[in-house]
Amino acid sequence: MKAEETVEIDLVGKTSIADAMIITSGRSQRHVGSIADKVIQEFKSRGFGNPRVEGMPACDWVLIDAGDILVHIFRPEVRHFYNLEKIWGADRPADRLAG
């Protein structure tokens, strides 16, 4: 689907909400929606059931919650605004102190 700037963040030991977070971008609302549709289809076809999905009508930011895996698909401007990589990434101050 040509998702852009895809990163995976290991959440083990940081939170109990999931084990991994995947963050990626689409170039437009239509592209974000297409990527989300494909990810949802893949989860279903691989036996992960029906993931919970938020944000599909607007497609600025789509969150797919498949239990142990969270997938965030953003338009670039929205991704930059929320900056989840900084919030959850390995460069968090608490992680530096723990290491």
PDB file of N, CA and C in Angstrom, residues 21-87:
ATOM      1  N   MET A  21       3.373  -1.119  18.988  1.00  0.00           N
ATOM      2  CA  MET A  21       2.649  -0.050  18.319  1.00  0.00           C
ATOM      3  C   MET A  21       3.335   0.188  16.973  1.00  0.00           C
ATOM      4  N   ILE A  22       2.532   0.212  15.931  1.00  0.00           N
ATOM      5  CA  ILE A  22       3.046   0.509  14.605  1.00  0.00           C
ATOM      6  C   ILE A  22       2.475   1.853  14.189  1.00  0.00           C
ATOM      7  N   ILE A  23       3.346   2.743  13.740  1.00  0.00           N
ATOM      8  CA  ILE A  23       2.945   4.076  13.307  1.00  0.00           C
ATOM      9  C   ILE A  23       3.392   4.242  11.863  1.00  0.00           C
ATOM     10  N   THR A  24       2.481   4.708  11.015  1.00  0.00           N
ATOM     11  CA  THR A  24       2.812   4.908   9.610  1.00  0.00           C
ATOM     12  C   THR A  24       1.999   6.069   9.059  1.00  0.00           C
ATOM     13  N   SER A  25       2.342   6.488   7.866  1.00  0.00           N
ATOM     14  CA  SER A  25       1.649   7.619   7.236  1.00  0.00           C
ATOM     15  C   SER A  25       1.165   7.270   5.841  1.00  0.00           C
ATOM     16  N   GLY A  26       0.061   7.914   5.476  1.00  0.00           N
ATOM     17  CA  GLY A  26      -0.438   7.905   4.112  1.00  0.00           C
ATOM     18  C   GLY A  26      -0.400   9.337   3.590  1.00  0.00           C
ATOM     19  N   ARG A  27      -0.347   9.504   2.293  1.00  0.00           N
ATOM     20  CA  ARG A  27      -0.178  10.833   1.704  1.00  0.00           C
ATOM     21  C   ARG A  27      -1.439  11.692   1.731  1.00  0.00           C
ATOM     22  N   SER A  28      -2.595  11.073   1.838  1.00  0.00           N
ATOM     23  CA  SER A  28      -3.872  11.795   1.794  1.00  0.00           C
ATOM     24  C   SER A  28      -4.894  11.018   2.618  1.00  0.00           C
ATOM     25  N   GLN A  29      -6.070  11.613   2.800  1.00  0.00           N
ATOM     26  CA  GLN A  29      -7.133  10.910   3.522  1.00  0.00           C
ATOM     27  C   GLN A  29      -7.506   9.612   2.810  1.00  0.00           C
ATOM     28  N   ARG A  30      -7.581   9.654   1.515  1.00  0.00           N
ATOM     29  CA  ARG A  30      -7.919   8.447   0.747  1.00  0.00           C
ATOM     30  C   ARG A  30      -6.847   7.372   0.930  1.00  0.00           C
ATOM     31  N   HIS A  31      -5.579   7.781   0.898  1.00  0.00           N
ATOM     32  CA  HIS A  31      -4.483   6.833   1.080  1.00  0.00           C
ATOM     33  C   HIS A  31      -4.510   6.234   2.485  1.00  0.00           C
ATOM     34  N   VAL A  32      -4.739   7.066   3.506  1.00  0.00           N
ATOM     35  CA  VAL A  32      -4.851   6.576   4.884  1.00  0.00           C
ATOM     36  C   VAL A  32      -5.971   5.539   4.984  1.00  0.00           C
ATOM     37  N   GLY A  33      -7.128   5.840   4.394  1.00  0.00           N
ATOM     38  CA  GLY A  33      -8.251   4.906   4.418  1.00  0.00           C
ATOM     39  C   GLY A  33      -7.939   3.592   3.715  1.00  0.00           C
ATOM     40  N   SER A  34      -7.243   3.657   2.595  1.00  0.00           N
ATOM     41  CA  SER A  34      -6.872   2.444   1.849  1.00  0.00           C
ATOM     42  C   SER A  34      -5.894   1.586   2.643  1.00  0.00           C
ATOM     43  N   ILE A  35      -4.917   2.227   3.262  1.00  0.00           N
ATOM     44  CA  ILE A  35      -3.965   1.483   4.095  1.00  0.00           C
ATOM     45  C   ILE A  35      -4.713   0.813   5.240  1.00  0.00           C
ATOM     46  N   ALA A  36      -5.592   1.550   5.900  1.00  0.00           N
ATOM     47  CA  ALA A  36      -6.362   0.999   7.021  1.00  0.00           C
ATOM     48  C   ALA A  36      -7.205  -0.197   6.576  1.00  0.00           C
ATOM     49  N   ASP A  37      -7.886  -0.071   5.456  1.00  0.00           N
ATOM     50  CA  ASP A  37      -8.689  -1.192   4.945  1.00  0.00           C
ATOM     51  C   ASP A  37      -7.833  -2.434   4.737  1.00  0.00           C
ATOM     52  N   LYS A  38      -6.661  -2.256   4.161  1.00  0.00           N
ATOM     53  CA  LYS A  38      -5.761  -3.386   3.893  1.00  0.00           C
ATOM     54  C   LYS A  38      -5.269  -4.012   5.197  1.00  0.00           C
ATOM     55  N   VAL A  39      -4.896  -3.185   6.171  1.00  0.00           N
ATOM     56  CA  VAL A  39      -4.429  -3.707   7.460  1.00  0.00           C
ATOM     57  C   VAL A  39      -5.550  -4.497   8.142  1.00  0.00           C
ATOM     58  N   ILE A  40      -6.756  -3.969   8.127  1.00  0.00           N
ATOM     59  CA  ILE A  40      -7.901  -4.658   8.734  1.00  0.00           C
ATOM     60  C   ILE A  40      -8.145  -6.001   8.046  1.00  0.00           C
ATOM     61  N   GLN A  41      -8.110  -6.020   6.720  1.00  0.00           N
ATOM     62  CA  GLN A  41      -8.286  -7.273   5.973  1.00  0.00           C
ATOM     63  C   GLN A  41      -7.208  -8.289   6.338  1.00  0.00           C
ATOM     64  N   GLU A  42      -5.965  -7.824   6.464  1.00  0.00           N
ATOM     65  CA  GLU A  42      -4.857  -8.729   6.811  1.00  0.00           C
ATOM     66  C   GLU A  42      -5.034  -9.304   8.210  1.00  0.00           C
ATOM     67  N   PHE A  43      -5.421  -8.474   9.173  1.00  0.00           N
ATOM     68  CA  PHE A  43      -5.670  -8.988  10.520  1.00  0.00           C
ATOM     69  C   PHE A  43      -6.740 -10.072  10.478  1.00  0.00           C
ATOM     70  N   LYS A  44      -7.825  -9.822   9.776  1.00  0.00           N
ATOM     71  CA  LYS A  44      -8.920 -10.797   9.695  1.00  0.00           C
ATOM     72  C   LYS A  44      -8.468 -12.076   8.998  1.00  0.00           C
ATOM     73  N   SER A  45      -7.755 -11.946   7.882  1.00  0.00           N
ATOM     74  CA  SER A  45      -7.346 -13.133   7.112  1.00  0.00           C
ATOM     75  C   SER A  45      -6.309 -13.968   7.860  1.00  0.00           C
ATOM     76  N   ARG A  46      -5.585 -13.360   8.786  1.00  0.00           N
ATOM     77  CA  ARG A  46      -4.572 -14.088   9.556  1.00  0.00           C
ATOM     78  C   ARG A  46      -5.093 -14.570  10.906  1.00  0.00           C
ATOM     79  N   GLY A  47      -6.411 -14.459  11.111  1.00  0.00           N
ATOM     80  CA  GLY A  47      -7.029 -15.023  12.300  1.00  0.00           C
ATOM     81  C   GLY A  47      -6.986 -14.154  13.546  1.00  0.00           C
ATOM     82  N   PHE A  48      -6.793 -12.863  13.410  1.00  0.00           N
ATOM     83  CA  PHE A  48      -6.780 -11.962  14.563  1.00  0.00           C
ATOM     84  C   PHE A  48      -8.177 -11.451  14.912  1.00  0.00           C
ATOM     85  N   GLY A  49      -9.194 -11.923  14.219  1.00  0.00           N
ATOM     86  CA  GLY A  49     -10.559 -11.500  14.505  1.00  0.00           C
ATOM     87  C   GLY A  49     -10.867 -10.132  13.932  1.00  0.00           C
ATOM     88  N   ASN A  50     -11.843  -9.470  14.528  1.00  0.00           N
ATOM     89  CA  ASN A  50     -12.245  -8.139  14.083  1.00  0.00           C
ATOM     90  C   ASN A  50     -11.625  -7.086  14.986  1.00  0.00           C
ATOM     91  N   PRO A  51     -10.599  -6.398  14.505  1.00  0.00           N
ATOM     92  CA  PRO A  51      -9.989  -5.359  15.337  1.00  0.00           C
ATOM     93  C   PRO A  51     -10.938  -4.173  15.503  1.00  0.00           C
ATOM     94  N   ARG A  52     -10.768  -3.457  16.608  1.00  0.00           N
ATOM     95  CA  ARG A  52     -11.536  -2.225  16.816  1.00  0.00           C
ATOM     96  C   ARG A  52     -10.879  -1.112  16.005  1.00  0.00           C
ATOM     97  N   VAL A  53     -11.709  -0.289  15.373  1.00  0.00           N
ATOM     98  CA  VAL A  53     -11.191   0.746  14.473  1.00  0.00           C
ATOM     99  C   VAL A  53     -11.830   2.084  14.834  1.00  0.00           C
ATOM    100  N   GLU A  54     -11.004   3.118  14.914  1.00  0.00           N
ATOM    101  CA  GLU A  54     -11.472   4.480  15.157  1.00  0.00           C
ATOM    102  C   GLU A  54     -10.902   5.398  14.081  1.00  0.00           C
ATOM    103  N   GLY A  55     -11.691   6.358  13.643  1.00  0.00           N
ATOM    104  CA  GLY A  55     -11.194   7.390  12.746  1.00  0.00           C
ATOM    105  C   GLY A  55     -11.409   7.164  11.267  1.00  0.00           C
ATOM    106  N   MET A  56     -12.106   6.115  10.894  1.00  0.00           N
ATOM    107  CA  MET A  56     -12.283   5.832   9.468  1.00  0.00           C
ATOM    108  C   MET A  56     -13.087   6.898   8.714  1.00  0.00           C
ATOM    109  N   PRO A  57     -14.104   7.484   9.288  1.00  0.00           N
ATOM    110  CA  PRO A  57     -14.849   8.469   8.477  1.00  0.00           C
ATOM    111  C   PRO A  57     -13.989   9.640   7.998  1.00  0.00           C
ATOM    112  N   ALA A  58     -13.128  10.178   8.865  1.00  0.00           N
ATOM    113  CA  ALA A  58     -12.329  11.347   8.482  1.00  0.00           C
ATOM    114  C   ALA A  58     -11.010  10.946   7.821  1.00  0.00           C
ATOM    115  N   CYS A  59     -10.411   9.846   8.277  1.00  0.00           N
ATOM    116  CA  CYS A  59      -9.149   9.328   7.744  1.00  0.00           C
ATOM    117  C   CYS A  59      -7.985  10.309   7.877  1.00  0.00           C
ATOM    118  N   ASP A  60      -8.009  11.149   8.912  1.00  0.00           N
ATOM    119  CA  ASP A  60      -6.833  11.946   9.245  1.00  0.00           C
ATOM    120  C   ASP A  60      -5.892  11.106  10.108  1.00  0.00           C
ATOM    121  N   TRP A  61      -6.493  10.341  11.005  1.00  0.00           N
ATOM    122  CA  TRP A  61      -5.766   9.448  11.914  1.00  0.00           C
ATOM    123  C   TRP A  61      -6.670   8.248  12.144  1.00  0.00           C
ATOM    124  N   VAL A  62      -6.232   7.087  11.727  1.00  0.00           N
ATOM    125  CA  VAL A  62      -6.996   5.858  11.946  1.00  0.00           C
ATOM    126  C   VAL A  62      -6.231   5.005  12.943  1.00  0.00           C
ATOM    127  N   LEU A  63      -6.926   4.578  13.993  1.00  0.00           N
ATOM    128  CA  LEU A  63      -6.360   3.689  15.002  1.00  0.00           C
ATOM    129  C   LEU A  63      -6.997   2.324  14.836  1.00  0.00           C
ATOM    130  N   ILE A  64      -6.156   1.313  14.710  1.00  0.00           N
ATOM    131  CA  ILE A  64      -6.620  -0.074  14.628  1.00  0.00           C
ATOM    132  C   ILE A  64      -6.077  -0.796  15.848  1.00  0.00           C
ATOM    133  N   ASP A  65      -6.990  -1.259  16.694  1.00  0.00           N
ATOM    134  CA  ASP A  65      -6.622  -1.945  17.928  1.00  0.00           C
ATOM    135  C   ASP A  65      -6.889  -3.428  17.747  1.00  0.00           C
ATOM    136  N   ALA A  66      -5.822  -4.197  17.584  1.00  0.00           N
ATOM    137  CA  ALA A  66      -5.950  -5.639  17.402  1.00  0.00           C
ATOM    138  C   ALA A  66      -5.509  -6.388  18.658  1.00  0.00           C
ATOM    139  N   GLY A  67      -5.708  -5.766  19.797  1.00  0.00           N
ATOM    140  CA  GLY A  67      -5.339  -6.411  21.061  1.00  0.00           C
ATOM    141  C   GLY A  67      -3.898  -6.137  21.421  1.00  0.00           C
ATOM    142  N   ASP A  68      -3.009  -7.048  21.079  1.00  0.00           N
ATOM    143  CA  ASP A  68      -1.593  -6.889  21.417  1.00  0.00           C
ATOM    144  C   ASP A  68      -0.856  -5.936  20.478  1.00  0.00           C
ATOM    145  N   ILE A  69      -1.504  -5.556  19.380  1.00  0.00           N
ATOM    146  CA  ILE A  69      -0.881  -4.663  18.406  1.00  0.00           C
ATOM    147  C   ILE A  69      -1.798  -3.467  18.155  1.00  0.00           C
ATOM    148  N   LEU A  70      -1.224  -2.268  18.252  1.00  0.00           N
ATOM    149  CA  LEU A  70      -1.935  -1.036  17.900  1.00  0.00           C
ATOM    150  C   LEU A  70      -1.313  -0.492  16.627  1.00  0.00           C
ATOM    151  N   VAL A  71      -2.148  -0.126  15.667  1.00  0.00           N
ATOM    152  CA  VAL A  71      -1.655   0.455  14.425  1.00  0.00           C
ATOM    153  C   VAL A  71      -2.258   1.849  14.280  1.00  0.00           C
ATOM    154  N   HIS A  72      -1.382   2.845  14.139  1.00  0.00           N
ATOM    155  CA  HIS A  72      -1.797   4.229  13.920  1.00  0.00           C
ATOM    156  C   HIS A  72      -1.412   4.596  12.492  1.00  0.00           C
ATOM    157  N   ILE A  73      -2.393   5.065  11.723  1.00  0.00           N
ATOM    158  CA  ILE A  73      -2.137   5.491  10.347  1.00  0.00           C
ATOM    159  C   ILE A  73      -2.554   6.956  10.256  1.00  0.00           C
ATOM    160  N   PHE A  74      -1.604   7.806   9.916  1.00  0.00           N
ATOM    161  CA  PHE A  74      -1.804   9.254   9.931  1.00  0.00           C
ATOM    162  C   PHE A  74      -1.617   9.884   8.560  1.00  0.00           C
ATOM    163  N   ARG A  75      -2.245  11.043   8.375  1.00  0.00           N
ATOM    164  CA  ARG A  75      -1.776  11.973   7.350  1.00  0.00           C
ATOM    165  C   ARG A  75      -0.536  12.631   7.952  1.00  0.00           C
ATOM    166  N   PRO A  76       0.460  13.013   7.148  1.00  0.00           N
ATOM    167  CA  PRO A  76       1.723  13.530   7.700  1.00  0.00           C
ATOM    168  C   PRO A  76       1.568  14.706   8.663  1.00  0.00           C
ATOM    169  N   GLU A  77       0.686  15.653   8.370  1.00  0.00           N
ATOM    170  CA  GLU A  77       0.524  16.825   9.239  1.00  0.00           C
ATOM    171  C   GLU A  77      -0.010  16.426  10.607  1.00  0.00           C
ATOM    172  N   VAL A  78      -0.929  15.487  10.623  1.00  0.00           N
ATOM    173  CA  VAL A  78      -1.533  15.031  11.875  1.00  0.00           C
ATOM    174  C   VAL A  78      -0.509  14.227  12.681  1.00  0.00           C
ATOM    175  N   ARG A  79       0.270  13.408  11.994  1.00  0.00           N
ATOM    176  CA  ARG A  79       1.310  12.637  12.667  1.00  0.00           C
ATOM    177  C   ARG A  79       2.329  13.567  13.326  1.00  0.00           C
ATOM    178  N   HIS A  80       2.729  14.568  12.618  1.00  0.00           N
ATOM    179  CA  HIS A  80       3.692  15.527  13.161  1.00  0.00           C
ATOM    180  C   HIS A  80       3.113  16.237  14.393  1.00  0.00           C
ATOM    181  N   PHE A  81       1.835  16.595  14.342  1.00  0.00           N
ATOM    182  CA  PHE A  81       1.187  17.296  15.451  1.00  0.00           C
ATOM    183  C   PHE A  81       1.168  16.441  16.722  1.00  0.00           C
ATOM    184  N   TYR A  82       0.756  15.182  16.599  1.00  0.00           N
ATOM    185  CA  TYR A  82       0.628  14.320  17.778  1.00  0.00           C
ATOM    186  C   TYR A  82       1.954  13.703  18.217  1.00  0.00           C
ATOM    187  N   ASN A  83       2.857  13.472  17.313  1.00  0.00           N
ATOM    188  CA  ASN A  83       4.219  13.011  17.590  1.00  0.00           C
ATOM    189  C   ASN A  83       4.263  11.829  18.566  1.00  0.00           C
ATOM    190  N   LEU A  84       3.535  10.762  18.239  1.00  0.00           N
ATOM    191  CA  LEU A  84       3.497   9.588  19.108  1.00  0.00           C
ATOM    192  C   LEU A  84       4.856   8.937  19.284  1.00  0.00           C
ATOM    193  N   GLU A  85       5.716   9.048  18.289  1.00  0.00           N
ATOM    194  CA  GLU A  85       7.047   8.474  18.407  1.00  0.00           C
ATOM    195  C   GLU A  85       7.793   9.076  19.603  1.00  0.00           C
ATOM    196  N   LYS A  86       7.635  10.356  19.819  1.00  0.00           N
ATOM    197  CA  LYS A  86       8.309  11.005  20.949  1.00  0.00           C
ATOM    198  C   LYS A  86       7.680  10.565  22.272  1.00  0.00           C
ATOM    199  N   ILE A  87       6.365  10.439  22.289  1.00  0.00           N
ATOM    200  CA  ILE A  87       5.668  10.049  23.521  1.00  0.00           C
ATOM    201  C   ILE A  87       6.012   8.611  23.916  1.00  0.00           C
TER     202      ILE A  87
END
